[in-house]
Amino acid sequence: MTGWNEEWVDVTKLDQLKELMTPRFEAAKAKGCHGIEADVIDCYSNKECYSKISGHTKAQVKTAQIAYNTWQVDMAHSLGLSIVMKNAVDLAPKMSAIYDGAINEQCQLYSECQNYLDYFHKQGKWVGNVEYTTSGNPTKGYTVYKMATKYCAGSNSAGICKSGKWINAFPDDVVVPWGTTPATTVSTPIPTPAPTPVPTPVPTPVPTPAPTPQPTPVPTPQPASPTPAIEPLLPTYGWSNLAWGWDDGWKDTTANRKIVDMDYEEPEADIRAVRDAGHIVLCYFSAGTLEPWRADCTANKAAWQALTVSKLSGWGEDWLDVTKLDQLKELMTPRFEEAKAKGCHGIEADVIDCYANSECYSKISGYTKAQVKTAQIAYNTWQVDMAHSLGLSIVMMGSIEPWRADCTANKAAWRAVAVGKMTGWNEEWVDVTKLDQLKEQCCRTRSGNVGDLRRCDQRAVPAVFGVPELP
């Protein structure tokens, strides 16, 4: 990046950028910042950047830049942070609605300030402006364009005021309410309105004292709405399964069933009808296989096929490569979002155990079984985080697998939580209301010390109790 000893990043690689940038947002939040000023968000308008991104036109880079900038806004808002648009003035018509304000460098010098008046100020949003010289009467930023303008009264270099000082082109003791006309000069403070005298009360009736006029405060940028509360799934709830076998004509009864399991592609009207009847709706899809009949699979066959590793025996589906987390996120995120939009309370993501099936893990080139399991846990963890970020619950598809070493070594304990055969799988369902016993067995397997429950990864327990309380 000419003159800055920095390098442009490739804005078309959104998943990698998210991974690198997310910790910065989180660090800002943890340190107490109210908002974010993310600089250099205009690769598309700088030839030394967009021309170096192989295989992409300038227009395609701009599309990628908008997607990246939009993610920055969403990331900030998800943490309750404000975020301002830095420069990139030609994006104001398209993006001013989602940013909380703007910071600009030298829009007066380059005759660009009207954009901020048109697109930010008129929406009641704050604009900060810096002019590094006094040329062109920088006070106009305040008096004409209604920006909080600063300028350097002295020499400057690379945005640093080398001599003299920074001058505020607005009265230091005055806050200008949005939508009002600021003072025509910056030297005379705006007087504070004198309070209206309170009339002396008389016995009957008692007049209401006139309120003292108060200056209109500058609105504080509001953080994004908090994540909606996640519906708790209590152990006493009965459930109805409408997700499996629906197309074959079999319909489970929903009578006296608090939880209803439905396919996420069911019509929104059907999902909301069940929800409106007082049920908690869990929406089903496979997170671990390509289901070829799904609308998103048929619409984007190449992307889904690129992640397949082998056939899932007996189901007409293909295992997905769980080591390719970024691509999986891109394909699966719209499913979570669709479930949320249709009114689902939670997610039932099926087939989350590639690592336990040789027809899957053995076909992932370059990875051991243990490495595939690590990747599976990372993918499953992302599913949980994705669901929770949307205010959705998520349940883990789990069963007793009798060939497991922990099952054969401790048959009595596992038998105590079994409730019945799982049709066609030589496995047995576990009683998810017996949380303490399940935690004990999970922890025995994980740490070898049944007494140390703090070491148990509670995500391994079927998540029917709302958001797991992690240590």
Short mmCIF file of C-alpha atoms in Angstrom, two decimals:
data_model
loop_
_atom_site.label_atom_id
_atom_site.label_comp_id
_atom_site.label_asym_id
_atom_site.label_seq_id
_atom_site.Cartn_x
_atom_site.Cartn_y
_atom_site.Cartn_z
CA MET A 1 0.00 0.00 0.00
CA THR A 2 1.91 3.00 -1.32
CA GLY A 3 3.31 5.28 1.36
CA TRP A 4 2.04 3.37 4.38
CA ASN A 5 4.26 0.32 4.85
CA GLU A 6 1.12 -1.83 4.86
CA GLU A 7 -0.32 -4.37 2.44
CA TRP A 8 -3.76 -4.65 0.92
CA VAL A 9 -5.76 -7.75 1.83
CA ASP A 10 -7.80 -9.79 -0.64
CA VAL A 11 -11.43 -8.85 0.09
CA THR A 12 -12.72 -11.77 -1.98
CA LYS A 13 -11.52 -14.20 0.73
CA LEU A 14 -14.30 -13.43 3.16
CA ASP A 15 -14.11 -16.53 5.33
CA GLN A 16 -10.42 -16.07 6.03
CA LEU A 17 -10.92 -12.36 6.74
CA LYS A 18 -13.70 -13.15 9.22
CA GLU A 19 -11.43 -15.56 11.05
CA LEU A 20 -8.65 -12.99 11.32
CA MET A 21 -10.77 -9.93 12.09
CA THR A 22 -13.27 -11.35 14.57
CA PRO A 23 -10.74 -11.32 17.46
CA ARG A 24 -10.17 -7.58 16.86
CA PHE A 25 -13.85 -6.81 17.29
CA GLU A 26 -13.98 -9.01 20.36
CA ALA A 27 -10.89 -7.34 21.86
CA ALA A 28 -12.44 -3.90 21.31
CA LYS A 29 -15.59 -5.04 23.08
CA ALA A 30 -13.68 -6.59 25.96
CA LYS A 31 -11.64 -3.41 26.49
CA GLY A 32 -14.75 -1.26 26.77
CA CYS A 33 -14.93 0.39 23.36
CA HIS A 34 -18.33 1.75 22.36
CA GLY A 35 -17.74 1.37 18.64
CA ILE A 36 -15.43 0.58 15.74
CA GLU A 37 -13.68 2.72 13.15
CA ALA A 38 -12.57 0.22 10.51
CA ASP A 39 -10.23 1.89 8.03
CA VAL A 40 -9.25 1.06 4.43
CA ILE A 41 -12.55 -0.44 3.27
CA ASP A 42 -12.16 0.54 -0.39
CA CYS A 43 -9.90 -1.92 -2.18
CA TYR A 44 -12.30 -1.76 -5.14
CA SER A 45 -11.44 1.92 -5.77
CA ASN A 46 -7.66 1.53 -5.60
CA LYS A 47 -6.04 0.03 -8.64
CA GLU A 48 -3.01 -1.18 -6.71
CA CYS A 49 -5.45 -3.45 -4.83
CA TYR A 50 -8.27 -4.55 -7.14
CA SER A 51 -6.01 -5.07 -10.17
CA LYS A 52 -3.90 -7.55 -8.20
CA ILE A 53 -6.77 -9.87 -7.27
CA SER A 54 -6.52 -12.61 -9.85
CA GLY A 55 -9.66 -13.78 -11.59
CA HIS A 56 -11.86 -10.90 -10.43
CA THR A 57 -12.99 -7.80 -12.27
CA LYS A 58 -13.13 -4.40 -10.57
CA ALA A 59 -16.92 -4.76 -10.30
CA GLN A 60 -16.58 -8.18 -8.70
CA VAL A 61 -14.07 -6.82 -6.19
CA LYS A 62 -16.51 -4.05 -5.30
CA THR A 63 -19.24 -6.62 -4.71
CA ALA A 64 -16.86 -8.56 -2.48
CA GLN A 65 -15.90 -5.36 -0.64
CA ILE A 66 -19.55 -4.57 0.09
CA ALA A 67 -20.04 -8.10 1.42
CA TYR A 68 -16.96 -7.73 3.64
CA ASN A 69 -18.03 -4.30 4.90
CA THR A 70 -21.53 -5.60 5.59
CA TRP A 71 -20.06 -8.43 7.65
CA GLN A 72 -18.05 -5.86 9.66
CA VAL A 73 -21.27 -3.99 10.49
CA ASP A 74 -23.06 -7.20 11.43
CA MET A 75 -20.11 -8.33 13.56
CA ALA A 76 -19.97 -5.02 15.43
CA HIS A 77 -23.71 -4.98 16.03
CA SER A 78 -23.72 -8.59 17.23
CA LEU A 79 -21.39 -7.46 20.03
CA GLY A 80 -23.42 -4.36 20.83
CA LEU A 81 -20.85 -2.05 19.23
CA SER A 82 -21.50 0.89 16.92
CA ILE A 83 -19.47 1.14 13.73
CA VAL A 84 -18.72 4.11 11.49
CA MET A 85 -17.91 4.15 7.79
CA LYS A 86 -14.39 5.43 7.16
CA ASN A 87 -14.01 7.32 3.87
CA ALA A 88 -15.20 5.16 0.92
CA VAL A 89 -17.58 8.01 0.23
CA ASP A 90 -19.03 6.51 -2.94
CA LEU A 91 -20.48 3.70 -0.82
CA ALA A 92 -22.62 6.16 1.13
CA PRO A 93 -25.73 5.79 -1.07
CA LYS A 94 -25.65 1.99 -0.68
CA MET A 95 -24.34 1.52 2.86
CA SER A 96 -25.19 4.61 4.95
CA ALA A 97 -28.39 2.93 6.12
CA ILE A 98 -26.52 0.16 7.97
CA TYR A 99 -23.58 2.16 9.38
CA ASP A 100 -24.11 4.14 12.58
CA GLY A 101 -22.17 7.16 11.38
CA ALA A 102 -19.09 8.13 9.39
CA ILE A 103 -15.57 9.47 9.71
CA ASN A 104 -14.07 11.28 6.76
CA GLU A 105 -10.65 12.64 5.89
CA GLN A 106 -10.55 15.85 3.84
CA CYS A 107 -13.93 15.72 2.13
CA GLN A 108 -13.74 19.53 1.93
CA LEU A 109 -10.43 19.42 0.11
CA TYR A 110 -11.86 16.92 -2.38
CA SER A 111 -15.39 18.42 -2.57
CA GLU A 112 -17.07 15.28 -1.27
CA CYS A 113 -18.82 16.58 1.86
CA GLN A 114 -22.28 16.91 0.34
CA ASN A 115 -22.49 13.10 0.30
CA TYR A 116 -22.28 13.01 4.08
CA LEU A 117 -24.95 15.68 4.42
CA ASP A 118 -27.22 13.82 1.99
CA TYR A 119 -26.79 10.29 3.27
CA PHE A 120 -25.72 10.43 6.92
CA HIS A 121 -26.79 13.73 8.43
CA LYS A 122 -30.30 13.48 6.99
CA GLN A 123 -30.66 10.11 8.73
CA GLY A 124 -29.65 11.73 12.03
CA LYS A 125 -26.24 10.05 12.04
CA TRP A 126 -23.00 11.51 13.35
CA VAL A 127 -20.21 12.46 10.94
CA GLY A 128 -16.67 13.22 12.06
CA ASN A 129 -14.47 15.12 9.61
CA VAL A 130 -10.71 15.79 9.64
CA GLU A 131 -9.01 18.37 7.42
CA TYR A 132 -5.24 18.28 7.52
CA THR A 133 -4.86 21.81 6.15
CA THR A 134 -6.61 25.14 6.61
CA SER A 135 -7.13 25.64 2.87
CA GLY A 136 -10.69 26.22 1.71
CA ASN A 137 -12.02 27.48 5.07
CA PRO A 138 -12.38 24.17 6.95
CA THR A 139 -14.98 25.68 9.29
CA LYS A 140 -17.50 25.05 6.50
CA GLY A 141 -17.52 21.41 7.54
CA TYR A 142 -19.47 22.50 10.61
CA THR A 143 -21.41 25.49 9.38
CA VAL A 144 -22.43 24.15 5.96
CA TYR A 145 -22.20 20.35 6.11
CA LYS A 146 -23.10 19.91 9.78
CA MET A 147 -20.12 17.69 10.52
CA ALA A 148 -17.97 17.56 13.64
CA THR A 149 -14.94 18.97 11.84
CA LYS A 150 -11.36 19.22 13.12
CA TYR A 151 -8.47 20.81 11.23
CA CYS A 152 -4.77 21.22 11.75
CA ALA A 153 -3.68 24.83 12.29
CA GLY A 154 -0.06 24.21 11.36
CA SER A 155 2.13 21.82 9.42
CA ASN A 156 1.11 18.21 9.15
CA SER A 157 2.33 14.95 7.70
CA ALA A 158 0.53 11.64 7.24
CA GLY A 159 -2.37 12.79 9.35
CA ILE A 160 -0.19 13.97 12.23
CA CYS A 161 -0.36 17.62 13.25
CA LYS A 162 3.37 18.42 13.37
CA SER A 163 3.10 21.95 14.69
CA GLY A 164 0.39 24.25 15.88
CA LYS A 165 -2.63 22.34 17.12
CA TRP A 166 -5.85 20.67 16.19
CA ILE A 167 -8.79 23.08 16.07
CA ASN A 168 -12.41 22.11 16.53
CA ALA A 169 -14.51 23.91 13.91
CA PHE A 170 -17.40 24.04 16.36
CA PRO A 171 -17.76 25.50 19.87
CA ASP A 172 -16.06 23.23 22.37
CA ASP A 173 -18.87 23.62 24.90
CA VAL A 174 -21.76 23.10 22.51
CA VAL A 175 -23.29 19.92 21.28
CA VAL A 176 -25.28 20.48 18.12
CA PRO A 177 -28.52 18.50 18.04
CA TRP A 178 -28.99 16.51 14.86
CA GLY A 179 -31.38 18.14 12.43
CA THR A 180 -30.83 21.68 13.75
CA THR A 181 -28.96 24.56 12.18
CA PRO A 182 -25.57 25.13 13.82
CA ALA A 183 -24.20 28.57 14.66
CA THR A 184 -23.05 30.62 11.67
CA THR A 185 -19.74 31.40 13.36
CA VAL A 186 -17.59 29.19 15.50
CA SER A 187 -16.31 31.87 17.85
CA THR A 188 -19.56 32.73 19.64
CA PRO A 189 -20.95 29.99 21.87
CA ILE A 190 -24.63 29.21 21.65
CA PRO A 191 -26.14 30.52 24.90
CA THR A 192 -27.83 28.12 27.26
CA PRO A 193 -31.57 28.86 27.39
CA ALA A 194 -32.60 30.60 30.63
CA PRO A 195 -35.00 28.56 32.73
CA THR A 196 -38.62 29.66 32.73
CA PRO A 197 -39.61 30.91 36.21
CA VAL A 198 -41.81 28.49 38.08
CA PRO A 199 -45.15 30.16 38.97
CA THR A 200 -46.06 30.35 42.65
CA PRO A 201 -48.69 27.73 43.43
CA VAL A 202 -52.14 28.88 44.58
CA PRO A 203 -54.39 26.78 46.81
CA THR A 204 -56.82 25.58 44.11
CA PRO A 205 -56.06 24.54 41.47
CA VAL A 206 -52.32 23.86 41.68
CA PRO A 207 -50.75 24.90 38.38
CA THR A 208 -48.23 22.58 36.79
CA PRO A 209 -44.75 24.14 36.87
CA ALA A 210 -43.38 24.92 33.43
CA PRO A 211 -40.46 22.64 32.58
CA THR A 212 -37.02 24.09 32.26
CA PRO A 213 -35.97 24.02 28.60
CA GLN A 214 -33.21 21.50 28.06
CA PRO A 215 -30.82 21.29 25.09
CA THR A 216 -31.61 18.40 22.82
CA PRO A 217 -28.96 15.75 23.47
CA VAL A 218 -26.92 14.18 20.70
CA PRO A 219 -28.34 10.70 20.23
CA THR A 220 -25.96 7.99 21.36
CA PRO A 221 -25.52 5.31 18.67
CA GLN A 222 -27.63 2.39 19.76
CA PRO A 223 -26.10 -1.10 19.79
CA ALA A 224 -27.82 -3.88 17.94
CA SER A 225 -30.72 -5.50 19.67
CA PRO A 226 -29.54 -8.26 21.99
CA THR A 227 -29.78 -11.83 20.83
CA PRO A 228 -33.32 -13.02 21.54
CA ALA A 229 -33.73 -15.27 24.55
CA ILE A 230 -33.38 -18.91 23.64
CA GLU A 231 -36.44 -21.04 24.38
CA PRO A 232 -35.57 -23.49 27.17
CA LEU A 233 -36.31 -27.13 26.35
CA LEU A 234 -37.27 -28.60 29.68
CA PRO A 235 -36.78 -32.31 30.50
CA THR A 236 -40.51 -32.71 31.20
CA TYR A 237 -41.52 -31.83 27.63
CA GLY A 238 -42.97 -34.54 25.42
CA TRP A 239 -42.29 -34.29 21.71
CA SER A 240 -43.78 -35.06 18.33
CA ASN A 241 -41.75 -36.01 15.28
CA LEU A 242 -43.01 -34.57 12.00
CA ALA A 243 -39.57 -34.27 10.40
CA TRP A 244 -39.00 -37.88 9.42
CA GLY A 245 -41.43 -39.84 7.28
CA TRP A 246 -43.69 -36.88 6.59
CA ASP A 247 -43.64 -37.38 2.83
CA ASP A 248 -44.48 -41.06 3.26
CA GLY A 249 -47.81 -40.20 4.82
CA TRP A 250 -46.92 -40.96 8.44
CA LYS A 251 -47.80 -38.15 10.82
CA ASP A 252 -47.02 -38.25 14.50
CA THR A 253 -49.61 -36.69 16.78
CA THR A 254 -48.84 -33.29 18.26
CA ALA A 255 -51.49 -33.65 20.98
CA ASN A 256 -50.02 -32.95 24.42
CA ARG A 257 -46.55 -32.63 22.88
CA LYS A 258 -44.67 -29.48 23.81
CA ILE A 259 -41.85 -29.96 21.26
CA VAL A 260 -42.58 -30.62 17.59
CA ASP A 261 -39.81 -31.68 15.22
CA MET A 262 -40.37 -30.46 11.63
CA ASP A 263 -38.32 -30.29 8.47
CA TYR A 264 -36.88 -26.80 7.95
CA GLU A 265 -38.12 -26.73 4.35
CA GLU A 266 -41.76 -27.11 5.41
CA PRO A 267 -43.80 -24.03 4.40
CA GLU A 268 -43.49 -21.12 6.79
CA ALA A 269 -47.26 -21.09 7.28
CA ASP A 270 -47.17 -24.70 8.54
CA ILE A 271 -44.29 -24.02 10.92
CA ARG A 272 -45.93 -20.90 12.31
CA ALA A 273 -49.25 -22.68 12.69
CA VAL A 274 -47.59 -25.27 14.94
CA ARG A 275 -45.74 -22.52 16.79
CA ASP A 276 -48.90 -20.46 17.24
CA ALA A 277 -50.61 -23.52 18.71
CA GLY A 278 -48.19 -23.24 21.64
CA HIS A 279 -45.56 -25.76 20.58
CA ILE A 280 -41.78 -25.35 20.50
CA VAL A 281 -40.68 -26.07 16.93
CA LEU A 282 -37.34 -27.74 16.21
CA CYS A 283 -36.38 -27.67 12.53
CA TYR A 284 -34.51 -30.59 11.01
CA PHE A 285 -31.82 -30.84 8.34
CA SER A 286 -28.69 -32.89 7.84
CA ALA A 287 -25.55 -30.93 8.64
CA GLY A 288 -23.23 -33.76 7.66
CA THR A 289 -24.50 -34.97 4.31
CA LEU A 290 -25.57 -33.70 0.94
CA GLU A 291 -29.33 -34.26 0.73
CA PRO A 292 -29.80 -34.05 -3.05
CA TRP A 293 -33.49 -33.12 -2.89
CA ARG A 294 -32.89 -29.93 -0.89
CA ALA A 295 -33.56 -26.70 -2.78
CA ASP A 296 -30.19 -25.21 -1.85
CA CYS A 297 -28.39 -28.32 -3.11
CA THR A 298 -30.14 -28.34 -6.46
CA ALA A 299 -29.55 -24.61 -6.88
CA ASN A 300 -25.81 -24.85 -6.15
CA LYS A 301 -24.81 -28.39 -7.09
CA ALA A 302 -21.16 -27.66 -7.80
CA ALA A 303 -20.45 -26.13 -4.39
CA TRP A 304 -22.12 -29.01 -2.55
CA GLN A 305 -20.54 -31.71 -4.71
CA ALA A 306 -17.10 -30.20 -4.06
CA LEU A 307 -17.48 -31.11 -0.38
CA THR A 308 -18.64 -34.73 -0.74
CA VAL A 309 -16.31 -37.59 0.20
CA SER A 310 -18.39 -40.79 -0.11
CA LYS A 311 -21.87 -42.28 -0.08
CA LEU A 312 -23.88 -42.60 3.15
CA SER A 313 -24.93 -46.22 2.92
CA GLY A 314 -28.64 -46.79 2.54
CA TRP A 315 -29.77 -43.17 2.50
CA GLY A 316 -29.16 -41.74 -0.97
CA GLU A 317 -26.97 -39.04 0.55
CA ASP A 318 -23.27 -38.20 0.49
CA TRP A 319 -21.00 -37.51 3.44
CA LEU A 320 -19.57 -33.99 3.60
CA ASP A 321 -15.92 -33.22 4.33
CA VAL A 322 -15.97 -31.76 7.86
CA THR A 323 -12.39 -30.53 7.53
CA LYS A 324 -13.57 -27.84 5.10
CA LEU A 325 -15.13 -25.62 7.72
CA ASP A 326 -15.20 -22.35 5.80
CA GLN A 327 -17.07 -23.86 2.87
CA LEU A 328 -19.48 -25.64 5.20
CA LYS A 329 -20.24 -22.39 7.01
CA GLU A 330 -21.03 -20.71 3.71
CA LEU A 331 -23.45 -23.46 2.67
CA MET A 332 -25.07 -24.07 6.05
CA THR A 333 -25.53 -20.50 7.30
CA PRO A 334 -28.54 -19.85 5.01
CA ARG A 335 -30.28 -22.92 6.48
CA PHE A 336 -30.01 -21.56 10.01
CA GLU A 337 -31.20 -18.17 8.78
CA GLU A 338 -34.14 -19.70 6.91
CA ALA A 339 -35.15 -21.67 10.00
CA LYS A 340 -35.07 -18.47 12.03
CA ALA A 341 -37.05 -16.53 9.43
CA LYS A 342 -39.76 -19.21 9.26
CA GLY A 343 -40.31 -19.13 13.02
CA CYS A 344 -38.42 -22.20 14.23
CA HIS A 345 -37.41 -22.13 17.88
CA GLY A 346 -34.44 -24.41 17.39
CA ILE A 347 -32.38 -26.66 15.15
CA GLU A 348 -31.95 -30.41 14.95
CA ALA A 349 -28.80 -30.85 12.87
CA ASP A 350 -28.39 -34.49 11.90
CA VAL A 351 -25.38 -36.62 10.86
CA ILE A 352 -22.72 -34.89 12.94
CA ASP A 353 -20.45 -37.91 13.38
CA CYS A 354 -18.32 -38.40 10.27
CA TYR A 355 -15.39 -39.21 12.59
CA ALA A 356 -17.25 -42.30 13.87
CA ASN A 357 -18.04 -43.74 10.44
CA SER A 358 -15.22 -45.29 8.42
CA GLU A 359 -17.03 -44.70 5.14
CA CYS A 360 -16.60 -41.00 5.89
CA TYR A 361 -13.40 -40.36 7.85
CA SER A 362 -11.33 -42.89 5.88
CA LYS A 363 -12.17 -41.06 2.64
CA ILE A 364 -10.85 -37.67 3.77
CA SER A 365 -7.39 -37.60 2.29
CA GLY A 366 -4.51 -36.48 4.48
CA TYR A 367 -6.38 -36.71 7.80
CA THR A 368 -6.28 -39.34 10.53
CA LYS A 369 -9.43 -40.43 12.31
CA ALA A 370 -8.42 -38.33 15.31
CA GLN A 371 -7.90 -35.27 13.14
CA VAL A 372 -11.31 -35.74 11.53
CA LYS A 373 -12.87 -35.93 15.00
CA THR A 374 -11.18 -32.65 15.94
CA ALA A 375 -12.55 -31.09 12.76
CA GLN A 376 -16.01 -32.54 13.52
CA ILE A 377 -16.01 -30.97 16.98
CA ALA A 378 -15.00 -27.61 15.49
CA TYR A 379 -17.82 -27.86 12.94
CA ASN A 380 -20.39 -28.93 15.53
CA THR A 381 -19.26 -26.11 17.81
CA TRP A 382 -19.78 -23.62 15.00
CA GLN A 383 -23.31 -24.98 14.49
CA VAL A 384 -24.07 -24.33 18.16
CA ASP A 385 -22.61 -20.83 18.01
CA MET A 386 -24.48 -20.08 14.78
CA ALA A 387 -27.79 -21.19 16.24
CA HIS A 388 -27.29 -19.23 19.45
CA SER A 389 -26.29 -16.08 17.56
CA LEU A 390 -29.77 -16.17 15.98
CA GLY A 391 -31.52 -16.87 19.27
CA LEU A 392 -32.17 -20.50 18.31
CA SER A 393 -31.77 -23.60 20.48
CA ILE A 394 -29.94 -26.55 18.99
CA VAL A 395 -30.08 -30.21 19.98
CA MET A 396 -27.45 -32.87 19.51
CA MET A 397 -28.43 -36.09 17.74
CA GLY A 398 -27.10 -38.68 20.19
CA SER A 399 -27.42 -42.41 20.95
CA ILE A 400 -25.80 -45.25 22.86
CA GLU A 401 -23.42 -47.10 20.56
CA PRO A 402 -22.95 -50.55 22.13
CA TRP A 403 -19.57 -51.21 20.52
CA ARG A 404 -17.97 -48.18 22.19
CA ALA A 405 -15.30 -49.03 24.74
CA ASP A 406 -16.95 -46.92 27.44
CA CYS A 407 -20.25 -48.77 26.90
CA THR A 408 -18.74 -52.23 27.15
CA ALA A 409 -16.66 -51.24 30.18
CA ASN A 410 -19.58 -49.80 32.12
CA LYS A 411 -22.70 -51.55 30.85
CA ALA A 412 -24.76 -51.05 33.99
CA ALA A 413 -24.38 -47.27 34.00
CA TRP A 414 -25.27 -46.95 30.34
CA ARG A 415 -28.16 -49.41 30.69
CA ALA A 416 -29.57 -47.17 33.40
CA VAL A 417 -30.05 -44.32 30.92
CA ALA A 418 -31.28 -46.42 27.98
CA VAL A 419 -34.95 -46.11 27.01
CA GLY A 420 -35.39 -48.30 23.94
CA LYS A 421 -34.02 -49.65 20.69
CA MET A 422 -33.21 -47.26 17.84
CA THR A 423 -34.92 -48.88 14.86
CA GLY A 424 -32.48 -50.27 12.30
CA TRP A 425 -29.30 -49.11 14.01
CA ASN A 426 -28.43 -51.65 16.74
CA GLU A 427 -28.25 -48.73 19.12
CA GLU A 428 -30.44 -47.49 21.93
CA TRP A 429 -31.87 -44.09 22.70
CA VAL A 430 -30.75 -42.41 25.91
CA ASP A 431 -33.07 -40.73 28.41
CA VAL A 432 -32.12 -37.07 28.04
CA THR A 433 -33.95 -36.16 31.24
CA LYS A 434 -31.23 -37.95 33.25
CA LEU A 435 -28.74 -35.14 32.92
CA ASP A 436 -26.53 -36.02 35.89
CA GLN A 437 -26.01 -39.58 34.74
CA LEU A 438 -25.30 -38.50 31.18
CA LYS A 439 -22.80 -35.91 32.37
CA GLU A 440 -21.11 -38.56 34.49
CA GLN A 441 -20.73 -40.94 31.57
CA CYS A 442 -19.51 -38.19 29.25
CA CYS A 443 -16.97 -37.06 31.80
CA ARG A 444 -15.78 -40.58 32.59
CA THR A 445 -15.07 -41.05 28.90
CA ARG A 446 -13.39 -37.68 28.47
CA SER A 447 -11.25 -37.35 31.58
CA GLY A 448 -11.22 -40.75 33.29
CA ASN A 449 -12.15 -39.00 36.52
CA VAL A 450 -15.85 -39.12 37.14
CA GLY A 451 -15.56 -36.74 40.07
CA ASP A 452 -14.16 -33.86 38.05
CA LEU A 453 -17.30 -32.69 36.24
CA ARG A 454 -15.67 -29.38 35.38
CA ARG A 455 -13.63 -31.21 32.76
CA CYS A 456 -16.71 -32.51 31.00
CA ASP A 457 -17.43 -30.84 27.68
CA GLN A 458 -21.11 -30.21 28.29
CA ARG A 459 -21.66 -29.75 24.57
CA ALA A 460 -21.41 -33.55 24.41
CA VAL A 461 -24.62 -33.92 26.41
CA PRO A 462 -27.82 -33.75 24.31
CA ALA A 463 -28.64 -30.06 24.46
CA VAL A 464 -32.28 -30.19 25.51
CA PHE A 465 -31.80 -27.88 28.44
CA GLY A 466 -31.35 -24.61 26.60
CA VAL A 467 -27.88 -23.09 26.21
CA PRO A 468 -25.30 -25.32 27.97
CA GLU A 469 -23.51 -23.62 30.84
CA LEU A 470 -19.90 -24.00 29.86
CA PRO A 471 -17.09 -23.75 32.43
#
